[in-house]
Tab-separated table of C-alpha atoms in Angstrom:
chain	number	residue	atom	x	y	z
A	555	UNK	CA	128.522	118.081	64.414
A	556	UNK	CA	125.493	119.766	66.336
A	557	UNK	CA	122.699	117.942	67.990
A	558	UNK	CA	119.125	118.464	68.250
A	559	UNK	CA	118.229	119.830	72.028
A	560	UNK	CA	116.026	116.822	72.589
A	561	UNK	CA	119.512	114.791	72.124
A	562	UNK	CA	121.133	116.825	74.072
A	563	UNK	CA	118.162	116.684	77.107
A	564	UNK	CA	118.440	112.996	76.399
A	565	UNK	CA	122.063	112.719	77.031
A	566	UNK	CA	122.278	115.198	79.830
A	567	UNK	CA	119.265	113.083	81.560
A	568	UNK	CA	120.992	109.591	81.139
A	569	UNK	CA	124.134	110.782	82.337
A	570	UNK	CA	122.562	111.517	85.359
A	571	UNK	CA	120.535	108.366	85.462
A	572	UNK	CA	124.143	106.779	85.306
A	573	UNK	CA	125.483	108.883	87.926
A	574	UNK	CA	122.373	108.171	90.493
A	575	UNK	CA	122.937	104.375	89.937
A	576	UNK	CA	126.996	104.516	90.607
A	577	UNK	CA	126.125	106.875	93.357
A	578	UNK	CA	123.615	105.040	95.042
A	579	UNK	CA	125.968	101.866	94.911
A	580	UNK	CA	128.435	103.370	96.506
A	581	UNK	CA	126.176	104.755	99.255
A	582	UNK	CA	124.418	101.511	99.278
A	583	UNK	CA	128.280	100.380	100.726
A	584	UNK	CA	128.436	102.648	102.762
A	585	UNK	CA	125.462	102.182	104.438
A	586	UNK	CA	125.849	98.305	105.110
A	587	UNK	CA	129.286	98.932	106.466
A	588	UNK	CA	128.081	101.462	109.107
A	589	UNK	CA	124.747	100.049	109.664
A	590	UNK	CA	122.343	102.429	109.071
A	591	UNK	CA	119.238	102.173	106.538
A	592	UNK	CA	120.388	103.202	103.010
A	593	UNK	CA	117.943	105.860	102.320
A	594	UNK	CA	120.260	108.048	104.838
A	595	UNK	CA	122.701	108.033	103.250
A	596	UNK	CA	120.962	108.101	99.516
A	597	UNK	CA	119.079	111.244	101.011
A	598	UNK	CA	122.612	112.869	102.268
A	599	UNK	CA	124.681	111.670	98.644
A	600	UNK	CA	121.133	113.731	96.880
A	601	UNK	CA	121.293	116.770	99.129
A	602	UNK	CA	125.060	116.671	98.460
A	603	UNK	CA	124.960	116.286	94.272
A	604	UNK	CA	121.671	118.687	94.316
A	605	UNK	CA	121.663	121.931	92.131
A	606	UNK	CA	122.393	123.891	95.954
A	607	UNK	CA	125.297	122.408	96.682
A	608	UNK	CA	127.814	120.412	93.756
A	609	UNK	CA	124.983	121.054	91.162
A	610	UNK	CA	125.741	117.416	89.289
A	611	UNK	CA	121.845	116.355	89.646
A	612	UNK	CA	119.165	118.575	88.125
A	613	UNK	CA	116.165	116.735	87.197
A	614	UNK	CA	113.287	118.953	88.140
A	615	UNK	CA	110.317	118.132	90.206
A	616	UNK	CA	107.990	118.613	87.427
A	617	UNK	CA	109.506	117.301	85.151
A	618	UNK	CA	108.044	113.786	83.325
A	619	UNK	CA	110.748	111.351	84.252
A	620	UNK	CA	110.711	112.460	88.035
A	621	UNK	CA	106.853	112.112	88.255
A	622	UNK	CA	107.469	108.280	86.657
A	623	UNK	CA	110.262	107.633	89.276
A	624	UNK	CA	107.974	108.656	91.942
A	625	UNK	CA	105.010	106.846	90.746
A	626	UNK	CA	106.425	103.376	89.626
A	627	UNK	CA	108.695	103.518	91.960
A	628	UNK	CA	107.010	103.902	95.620
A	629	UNK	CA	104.609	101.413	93.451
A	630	UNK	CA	107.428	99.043	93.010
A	631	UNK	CA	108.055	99.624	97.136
A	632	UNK	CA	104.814	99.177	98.134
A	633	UNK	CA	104.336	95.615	95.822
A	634	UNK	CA	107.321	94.629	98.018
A	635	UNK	CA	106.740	95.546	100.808
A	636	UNK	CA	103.074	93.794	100.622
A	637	UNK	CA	104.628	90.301	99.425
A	638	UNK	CA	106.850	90.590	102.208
A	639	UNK	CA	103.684	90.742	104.965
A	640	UNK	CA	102.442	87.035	106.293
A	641	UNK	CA	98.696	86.466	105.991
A	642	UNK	CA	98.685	84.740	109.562
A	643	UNK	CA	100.475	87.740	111.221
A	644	UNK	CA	98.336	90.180	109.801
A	645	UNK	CA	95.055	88.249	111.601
A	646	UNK	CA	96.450	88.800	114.730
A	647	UNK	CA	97.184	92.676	114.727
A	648	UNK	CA	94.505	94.151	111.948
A	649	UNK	CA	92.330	96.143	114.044
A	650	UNK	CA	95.671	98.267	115.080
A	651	UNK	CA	96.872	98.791	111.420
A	652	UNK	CA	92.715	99.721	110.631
A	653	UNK	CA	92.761	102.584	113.143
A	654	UNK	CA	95.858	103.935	112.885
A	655	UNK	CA	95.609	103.754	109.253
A	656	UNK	CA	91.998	106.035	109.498
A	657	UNK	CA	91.278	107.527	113.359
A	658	UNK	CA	95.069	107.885	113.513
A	659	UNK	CA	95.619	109.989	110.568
A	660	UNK	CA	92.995	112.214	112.064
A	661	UNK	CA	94.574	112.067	115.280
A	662	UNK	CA	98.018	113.254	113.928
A	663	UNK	CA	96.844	115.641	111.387
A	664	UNK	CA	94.380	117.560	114.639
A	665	UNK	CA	97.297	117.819	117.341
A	666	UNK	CA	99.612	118.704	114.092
A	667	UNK	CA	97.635	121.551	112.969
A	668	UNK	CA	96.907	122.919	116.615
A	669	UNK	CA	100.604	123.108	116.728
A	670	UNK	CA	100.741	125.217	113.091
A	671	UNK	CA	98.296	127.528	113.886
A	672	UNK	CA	100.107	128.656	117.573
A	673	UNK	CA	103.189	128.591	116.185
A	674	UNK	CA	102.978	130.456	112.719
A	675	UNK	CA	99.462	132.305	113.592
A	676	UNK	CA	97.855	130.533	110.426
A	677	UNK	CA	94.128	130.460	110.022
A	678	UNK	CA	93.295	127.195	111.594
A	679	UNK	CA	91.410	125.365	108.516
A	680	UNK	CA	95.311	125.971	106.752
A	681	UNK	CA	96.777	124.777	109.933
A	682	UNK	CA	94.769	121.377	109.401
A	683	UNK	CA	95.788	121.410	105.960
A	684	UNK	CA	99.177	121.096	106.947
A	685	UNK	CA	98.141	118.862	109.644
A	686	UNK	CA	96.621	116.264	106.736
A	687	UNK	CA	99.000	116.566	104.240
A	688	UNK	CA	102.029	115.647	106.750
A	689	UNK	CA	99.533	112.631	108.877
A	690	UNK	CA	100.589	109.609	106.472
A	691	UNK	CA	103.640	107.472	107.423
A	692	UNK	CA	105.801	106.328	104.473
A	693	UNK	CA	105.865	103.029	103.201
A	694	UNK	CA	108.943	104.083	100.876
A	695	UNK	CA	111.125	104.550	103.768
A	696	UNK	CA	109.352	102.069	105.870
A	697	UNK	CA	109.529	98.772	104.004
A	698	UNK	CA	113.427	99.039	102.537
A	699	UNK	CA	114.213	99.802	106.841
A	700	UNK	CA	112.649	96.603	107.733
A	701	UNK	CA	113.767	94.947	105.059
A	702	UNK	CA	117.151	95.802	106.517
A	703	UNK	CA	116.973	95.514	110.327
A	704	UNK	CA	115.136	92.709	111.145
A	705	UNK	CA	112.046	93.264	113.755
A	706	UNK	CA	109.741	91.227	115.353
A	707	UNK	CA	107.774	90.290	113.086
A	708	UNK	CA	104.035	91.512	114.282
A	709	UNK	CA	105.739	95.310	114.829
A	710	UNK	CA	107.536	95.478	111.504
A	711	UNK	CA	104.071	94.298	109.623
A	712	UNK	CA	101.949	96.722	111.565
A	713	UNK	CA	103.939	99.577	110.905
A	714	UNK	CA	104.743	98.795	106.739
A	715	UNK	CA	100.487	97.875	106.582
A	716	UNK	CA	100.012	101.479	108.104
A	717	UNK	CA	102.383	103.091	106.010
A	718	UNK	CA	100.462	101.749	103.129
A	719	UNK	CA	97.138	101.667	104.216
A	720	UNK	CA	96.889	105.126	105.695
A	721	UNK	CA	97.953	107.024	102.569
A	722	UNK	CA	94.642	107.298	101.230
A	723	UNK	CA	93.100	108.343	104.236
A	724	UNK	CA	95.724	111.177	104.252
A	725	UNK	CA	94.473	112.131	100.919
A	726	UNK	CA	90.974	111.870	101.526
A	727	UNK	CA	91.101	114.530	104.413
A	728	UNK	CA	93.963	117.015	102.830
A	729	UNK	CA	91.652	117.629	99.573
A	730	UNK	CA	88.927	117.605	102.146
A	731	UNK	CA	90.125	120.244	104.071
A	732	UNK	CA	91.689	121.788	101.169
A	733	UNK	CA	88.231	122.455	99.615
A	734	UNK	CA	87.031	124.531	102.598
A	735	UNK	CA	90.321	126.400	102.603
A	736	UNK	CA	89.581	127.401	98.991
A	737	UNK	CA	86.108	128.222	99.555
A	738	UNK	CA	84.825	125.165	97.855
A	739	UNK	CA	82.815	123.397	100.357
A	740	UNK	CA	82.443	122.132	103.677
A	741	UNK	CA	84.180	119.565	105.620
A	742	UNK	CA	82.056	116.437	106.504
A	743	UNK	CA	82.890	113.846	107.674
A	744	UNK	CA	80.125	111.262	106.811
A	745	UNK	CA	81.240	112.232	103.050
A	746	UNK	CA	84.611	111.831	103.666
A	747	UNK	CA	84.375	108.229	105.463
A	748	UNK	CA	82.297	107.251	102.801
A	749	UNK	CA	84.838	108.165	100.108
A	750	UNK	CA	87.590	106.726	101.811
A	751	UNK	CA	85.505	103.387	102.127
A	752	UNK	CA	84.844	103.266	98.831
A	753	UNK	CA	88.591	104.049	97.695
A	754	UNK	CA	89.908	101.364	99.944
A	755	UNK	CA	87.157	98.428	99.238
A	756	UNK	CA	88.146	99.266	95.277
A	757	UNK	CA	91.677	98.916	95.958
A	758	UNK	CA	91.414	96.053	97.772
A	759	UNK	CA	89.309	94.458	95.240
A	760	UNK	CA	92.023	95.671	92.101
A	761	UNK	CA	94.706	94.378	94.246
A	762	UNK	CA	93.349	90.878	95.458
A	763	UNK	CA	91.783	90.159	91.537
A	764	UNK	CA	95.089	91.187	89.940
A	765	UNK	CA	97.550	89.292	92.958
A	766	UNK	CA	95.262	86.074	91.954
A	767	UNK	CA	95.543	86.330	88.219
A	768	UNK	CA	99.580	87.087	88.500
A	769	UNK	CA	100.008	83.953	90.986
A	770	UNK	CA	97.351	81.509	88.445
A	771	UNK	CA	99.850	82.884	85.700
A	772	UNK	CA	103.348	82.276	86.940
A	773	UNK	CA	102.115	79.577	89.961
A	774	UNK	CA	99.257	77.150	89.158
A	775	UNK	CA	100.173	73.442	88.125
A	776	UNK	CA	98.174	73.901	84.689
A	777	UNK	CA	97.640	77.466	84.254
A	778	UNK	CA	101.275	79.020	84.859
A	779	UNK	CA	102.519	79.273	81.047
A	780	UNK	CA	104.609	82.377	82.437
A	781	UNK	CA	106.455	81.225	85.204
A	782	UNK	CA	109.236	81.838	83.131
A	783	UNK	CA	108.173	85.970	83.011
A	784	UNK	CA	107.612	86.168	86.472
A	785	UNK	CA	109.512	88.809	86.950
A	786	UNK	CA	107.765	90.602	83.895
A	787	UNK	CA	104.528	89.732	85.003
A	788	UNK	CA	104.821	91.844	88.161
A	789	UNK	CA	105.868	94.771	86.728
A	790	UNK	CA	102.877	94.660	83.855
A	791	UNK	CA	100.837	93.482	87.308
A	792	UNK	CA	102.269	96.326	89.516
A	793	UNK	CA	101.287	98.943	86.694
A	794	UNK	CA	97.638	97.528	85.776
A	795	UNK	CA	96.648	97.355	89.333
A	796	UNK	CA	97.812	101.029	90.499
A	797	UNK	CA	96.081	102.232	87.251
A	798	UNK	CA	93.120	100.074	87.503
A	799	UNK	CA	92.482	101.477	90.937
A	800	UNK	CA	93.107	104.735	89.757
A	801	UNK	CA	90.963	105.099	86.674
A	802	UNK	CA	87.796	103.192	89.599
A	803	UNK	CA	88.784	106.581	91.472
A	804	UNK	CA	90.725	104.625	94.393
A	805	UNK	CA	93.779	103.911	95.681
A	806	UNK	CA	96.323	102.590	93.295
A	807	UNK	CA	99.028	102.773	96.241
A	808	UNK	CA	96.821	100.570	97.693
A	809	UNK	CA	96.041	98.190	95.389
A	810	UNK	CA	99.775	97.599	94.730
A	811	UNK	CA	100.239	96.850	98.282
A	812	UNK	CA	97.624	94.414	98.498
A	813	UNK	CA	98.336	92.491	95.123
A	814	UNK	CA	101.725	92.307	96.691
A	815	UNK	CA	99.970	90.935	99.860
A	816	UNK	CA	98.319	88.324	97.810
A	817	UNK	CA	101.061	87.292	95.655
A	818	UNK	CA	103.617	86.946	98.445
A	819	UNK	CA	101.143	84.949	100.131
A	820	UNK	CA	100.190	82.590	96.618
A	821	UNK	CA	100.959	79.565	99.085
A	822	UNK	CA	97.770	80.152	100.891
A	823	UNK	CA	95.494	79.861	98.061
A	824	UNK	CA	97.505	77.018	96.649
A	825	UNK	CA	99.760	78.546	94.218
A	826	UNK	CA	103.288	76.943	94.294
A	827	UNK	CA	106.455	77.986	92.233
A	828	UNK	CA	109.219	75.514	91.513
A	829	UNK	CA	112.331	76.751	93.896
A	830	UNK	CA	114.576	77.798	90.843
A	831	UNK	CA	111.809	80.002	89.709
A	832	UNK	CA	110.761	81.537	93.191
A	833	UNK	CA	114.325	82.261	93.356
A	834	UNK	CA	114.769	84.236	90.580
A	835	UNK	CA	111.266	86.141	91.195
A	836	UNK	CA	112.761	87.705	94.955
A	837	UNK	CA	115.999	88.358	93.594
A	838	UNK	CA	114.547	90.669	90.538
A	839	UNK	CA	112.069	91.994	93.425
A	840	UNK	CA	114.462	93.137	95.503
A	841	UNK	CA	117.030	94.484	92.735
A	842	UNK	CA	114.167	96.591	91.196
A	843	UNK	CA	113.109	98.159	94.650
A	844	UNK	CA	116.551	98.835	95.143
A	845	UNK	CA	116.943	100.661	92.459
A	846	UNK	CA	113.824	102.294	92.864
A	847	UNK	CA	114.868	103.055	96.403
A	848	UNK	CA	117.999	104.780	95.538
A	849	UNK	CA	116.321	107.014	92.595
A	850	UNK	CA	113.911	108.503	94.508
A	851	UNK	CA	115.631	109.347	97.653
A	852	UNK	CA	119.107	110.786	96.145
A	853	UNK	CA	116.138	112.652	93.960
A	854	UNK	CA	114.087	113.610	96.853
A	855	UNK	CA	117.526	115.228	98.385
A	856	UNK	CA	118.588	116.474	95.391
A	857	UNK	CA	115.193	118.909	95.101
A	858	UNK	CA	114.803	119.955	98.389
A	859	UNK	CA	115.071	123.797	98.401
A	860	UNK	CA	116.940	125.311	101.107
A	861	UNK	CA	116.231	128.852	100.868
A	862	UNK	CA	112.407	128.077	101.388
A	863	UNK	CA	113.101	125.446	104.292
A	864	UNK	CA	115.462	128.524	105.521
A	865	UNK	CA	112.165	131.126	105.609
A	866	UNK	CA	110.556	129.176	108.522
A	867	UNK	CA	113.527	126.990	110.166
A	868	UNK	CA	112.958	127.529	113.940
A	869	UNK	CA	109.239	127.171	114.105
A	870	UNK	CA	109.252	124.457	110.922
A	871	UNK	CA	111.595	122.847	113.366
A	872	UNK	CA	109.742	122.947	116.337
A	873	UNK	CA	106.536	122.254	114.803
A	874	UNK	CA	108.517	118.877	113.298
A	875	UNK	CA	109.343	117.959	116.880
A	876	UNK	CA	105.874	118.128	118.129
A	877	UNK	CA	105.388	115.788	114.793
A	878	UNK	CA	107.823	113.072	115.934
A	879	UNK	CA	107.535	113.147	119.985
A	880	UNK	CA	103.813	114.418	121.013
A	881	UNK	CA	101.382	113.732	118.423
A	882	UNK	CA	102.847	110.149	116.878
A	883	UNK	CA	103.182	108.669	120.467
A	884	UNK	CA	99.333	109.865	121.168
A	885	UNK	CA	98.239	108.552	117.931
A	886	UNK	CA	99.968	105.125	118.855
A	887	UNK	CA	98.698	104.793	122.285
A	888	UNK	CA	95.416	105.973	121.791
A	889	UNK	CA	94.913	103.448	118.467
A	890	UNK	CA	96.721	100.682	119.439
A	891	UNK	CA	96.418	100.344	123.300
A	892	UNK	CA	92.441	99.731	123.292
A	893	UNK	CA	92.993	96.719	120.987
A	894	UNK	CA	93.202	94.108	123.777
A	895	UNK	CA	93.294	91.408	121.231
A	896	UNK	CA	97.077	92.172	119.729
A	897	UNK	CA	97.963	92.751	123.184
A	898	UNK	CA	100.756	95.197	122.657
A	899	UNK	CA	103.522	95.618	125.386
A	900	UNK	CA	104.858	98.651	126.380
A	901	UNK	CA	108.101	98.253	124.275
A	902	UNK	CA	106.299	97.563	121.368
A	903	UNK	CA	103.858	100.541	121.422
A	904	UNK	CA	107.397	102.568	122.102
A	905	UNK	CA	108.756	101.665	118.868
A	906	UNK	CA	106.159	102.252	116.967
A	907	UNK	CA	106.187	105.857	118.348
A	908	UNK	CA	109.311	106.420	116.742
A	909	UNK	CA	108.360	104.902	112.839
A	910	UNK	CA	106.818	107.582	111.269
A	911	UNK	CA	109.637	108.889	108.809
A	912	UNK	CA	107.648	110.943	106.149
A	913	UNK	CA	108.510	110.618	102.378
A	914	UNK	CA	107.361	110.753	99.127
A	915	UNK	CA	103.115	110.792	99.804
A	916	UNK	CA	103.430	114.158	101.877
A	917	UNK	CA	105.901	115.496	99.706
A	918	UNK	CA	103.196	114.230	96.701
A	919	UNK	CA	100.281	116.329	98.124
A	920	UNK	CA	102.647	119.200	99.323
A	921	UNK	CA	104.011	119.497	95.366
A	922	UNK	CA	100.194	119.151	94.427
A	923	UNK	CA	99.265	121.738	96.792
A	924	UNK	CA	101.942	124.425	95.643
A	925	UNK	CA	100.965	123.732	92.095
A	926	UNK	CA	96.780	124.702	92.761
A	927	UNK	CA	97.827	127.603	94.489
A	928	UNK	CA	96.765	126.818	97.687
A	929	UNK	CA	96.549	129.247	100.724
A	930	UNK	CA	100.166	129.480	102.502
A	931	UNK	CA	101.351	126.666	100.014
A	932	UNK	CA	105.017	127.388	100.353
A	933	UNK	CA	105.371	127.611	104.088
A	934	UNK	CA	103.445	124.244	104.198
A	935	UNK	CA	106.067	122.567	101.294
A	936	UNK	CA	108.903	124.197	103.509
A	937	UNK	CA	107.734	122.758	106.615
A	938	UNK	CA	106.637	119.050	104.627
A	939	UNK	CA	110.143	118.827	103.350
A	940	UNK	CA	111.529	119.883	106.736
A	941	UNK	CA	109.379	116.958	108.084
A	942	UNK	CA	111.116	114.736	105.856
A	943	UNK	CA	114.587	115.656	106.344
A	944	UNK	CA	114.150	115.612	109.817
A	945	UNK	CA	112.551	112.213	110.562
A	946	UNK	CA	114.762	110.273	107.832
A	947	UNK	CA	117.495	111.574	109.179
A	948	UNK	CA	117.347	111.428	112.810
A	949	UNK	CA	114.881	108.419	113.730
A	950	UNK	CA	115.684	105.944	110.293
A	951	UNK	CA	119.796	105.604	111.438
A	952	UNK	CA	118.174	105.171	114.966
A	953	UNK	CA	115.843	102.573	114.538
A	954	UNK	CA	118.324	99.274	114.693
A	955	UNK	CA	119.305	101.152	118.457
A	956	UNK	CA	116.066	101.233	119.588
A	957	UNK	CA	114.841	97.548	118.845
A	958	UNK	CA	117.680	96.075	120.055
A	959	UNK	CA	116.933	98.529	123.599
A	960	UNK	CA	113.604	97.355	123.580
A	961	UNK	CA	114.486	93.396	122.947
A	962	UNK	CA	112.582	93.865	119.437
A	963	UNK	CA	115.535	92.875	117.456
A	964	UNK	CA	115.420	89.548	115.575
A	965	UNK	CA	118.937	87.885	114.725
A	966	UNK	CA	120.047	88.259	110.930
């Protein structure tokens, strides 16, 4: 008996749904046993199942189920990451995560770009381009590695906030920059802040409203008639506030992050959960971003195209390195040593240098970029995904050896 080819796509894409899952549990394993953060090893099991090397995973970039991986699921990430953050931490260090979430990004994406244009002889508006579109950090790497090797508590929040704070900003000066490469405008920069103010006061707003509704619905004495649903609530939560934020014209990564923020922090504003219930809640949390986690990095490995990385290894390469050991330790140093409240040591300032793996957001604007056309689009997507392979693979397994160098390292 024949089937239909939409059967046929629909049992071909299942299968592979399986196979990710079983996969991803296994590497999961693997990665507890050796000690290293999972998405290593997720990234290395994707490279290894990708269409370029075994060819059992083929779910293209474009495709619809990819793009709703991506979405929900760095969503998902960012919710968690968010409920995981402590309200009273966050007072002490938020001037830190402010500018390196908006004067950093600039920072990065300016010594970045001065880098592109010397070493690929790029006009220097594209060079910034590249600079932007590669400035964010990436809360979808960040939060699942400090979810797994405990830090000091301060560090670990300052770097997931950034991660999730400084995506917009990212975004705000790539299509910036991007419409003066195309011939669409000028750069300014009073525009710019002002769109980036009003994209992160609107998320904040979507986040905090929806966070407060979720925790009066599954958390208040009277009002919580679906503290049974909890877990169902945060999902329908999750998805209203990244769209809310969204269809507003702001940040619906952000807005997710912050309703996480608010609901992990319920306690504050009076909201209490019976322990059975609040049980149940982080359990489904963390099952869902680990699921999450695992589809979109043996994904992300499973699309990343060799022969273009191959075009422009050496200087992608060393134009990665000035990425990770010149322009992230500037950014640090210059945003977070002026801020005399937090008080940052030395050691502290160190590590941060070295958490800036780069993920799915770059990766986001480098796929948007090659799909407008843009000016030199492939040898920044080469050099994006370069980026990525690069700092998840050689700082992420080296983070655990670093705090415990720098006496950062909480006990488990």
């Amino acid at each position: 008996m024949e089937t239909s080819p939409s059967i046929e796509i629909a049992r071909q894409t299942l299968l592979s749904c399986g196979f990710i899952l079983a996969v991803g549990t296994l590497g999961a394993l693997v990665a507890q046993k050796i000690r290293i953060p999972d998405v290593v090893v997720f990234l290395i099991a994707g490279i290894l199942l990708g269409p370029h090397a075994l060819g059992l995973i083929e779910i293209k970039p474009g495709s619809a189920l990819n793009q709703i991986i991506l979405l929900f699921g760095a969503s998902y990430i960012l919710f968690d990451g968010g409920a995981s953050l402590r309200i009273q931490i966050l007072k002490q260090v938020w001037i830190t995560i402010v500018v390196l979430a908006t004067v950093g990004v600039i920072i990065t994406a300016g010594i970045t770009g001065i880098a592109a244009h010397y070493f690929f002889g790029i006009p220097f508006t594209v060079a910034l381009l590249f600079g932007a579109s590669v400035a964010s950090t990436d809360p979808a790497t960040l939060v699942p590695i400090f979810r797994q090797i405990h830090i000091r508590d301060r560090v670990a929040q300052t770097v997931m906030s950034e991660s999730a704070f400084n995506d917009a900003m990212a975004a705000v000066v790539t299509f910036g920059v991007l419409a003066v490469v195309m011939g669409h405008g000028e750069f300014s920069l009073f525009s710019s802040a002002s769109h980036l103010l009003q994209q992160s006061a609107v998320g904040i707003v979507a986040g905090v409203a929806l966070g407060y509704l979720a925790a009066l619905l599954i958390a208040h004495e009277r009002w919580g008639f679906l503290s049974e649903y909890a877990p169902v609530v945060t999902i329908m939560a999750v998805i209203g506030a990244y769209f809310a934020a969204s269809g507003l014209h702001a940040s619906g990564f952000m807005a997710v992050f912050v309703f996480g923020i608010v609901l992990g922090n319920k306690e504050v504003f009076g909201f209490r959960m019976e322990a059975g219930e609040s049980q149940k809640l982080d359990e489904f949390v963390l099952t869902t971003a680990f699921i999450m986690r695992l589809f979109i990095f043996i994904l992300l490995g499973a699309q990343v195209d060799f022969d273009l990385i191959g075009r422009y290894a050496f200087a992608g390469a060393a134009l990665v390195a000035v990425l990770m050991l010149v322009a992230r330790p500037a950014t640090v140093f210059l945003c977070a040593l002026p801020d005399r409240r937090a008080r940052w040591s030395f050691a502290e300032m160190l590590f941060m240098c070295w958490t800036r793996e780069t993920g799915v957001i770059p990766a986001a604007l480098a796929g948007l970029l090659l799909g407008m056309n843009a000016p030199y689009a492939e040898l920044i997507a080469s050099v994006v995904f370069m980026a990525i392979l690069m700092t998840i693979l050689i700082q992420a397994p080296t983070t655990r050896w670093l705090a415990k160098r720098l006496g950062l390292l909480e006990k488990d």
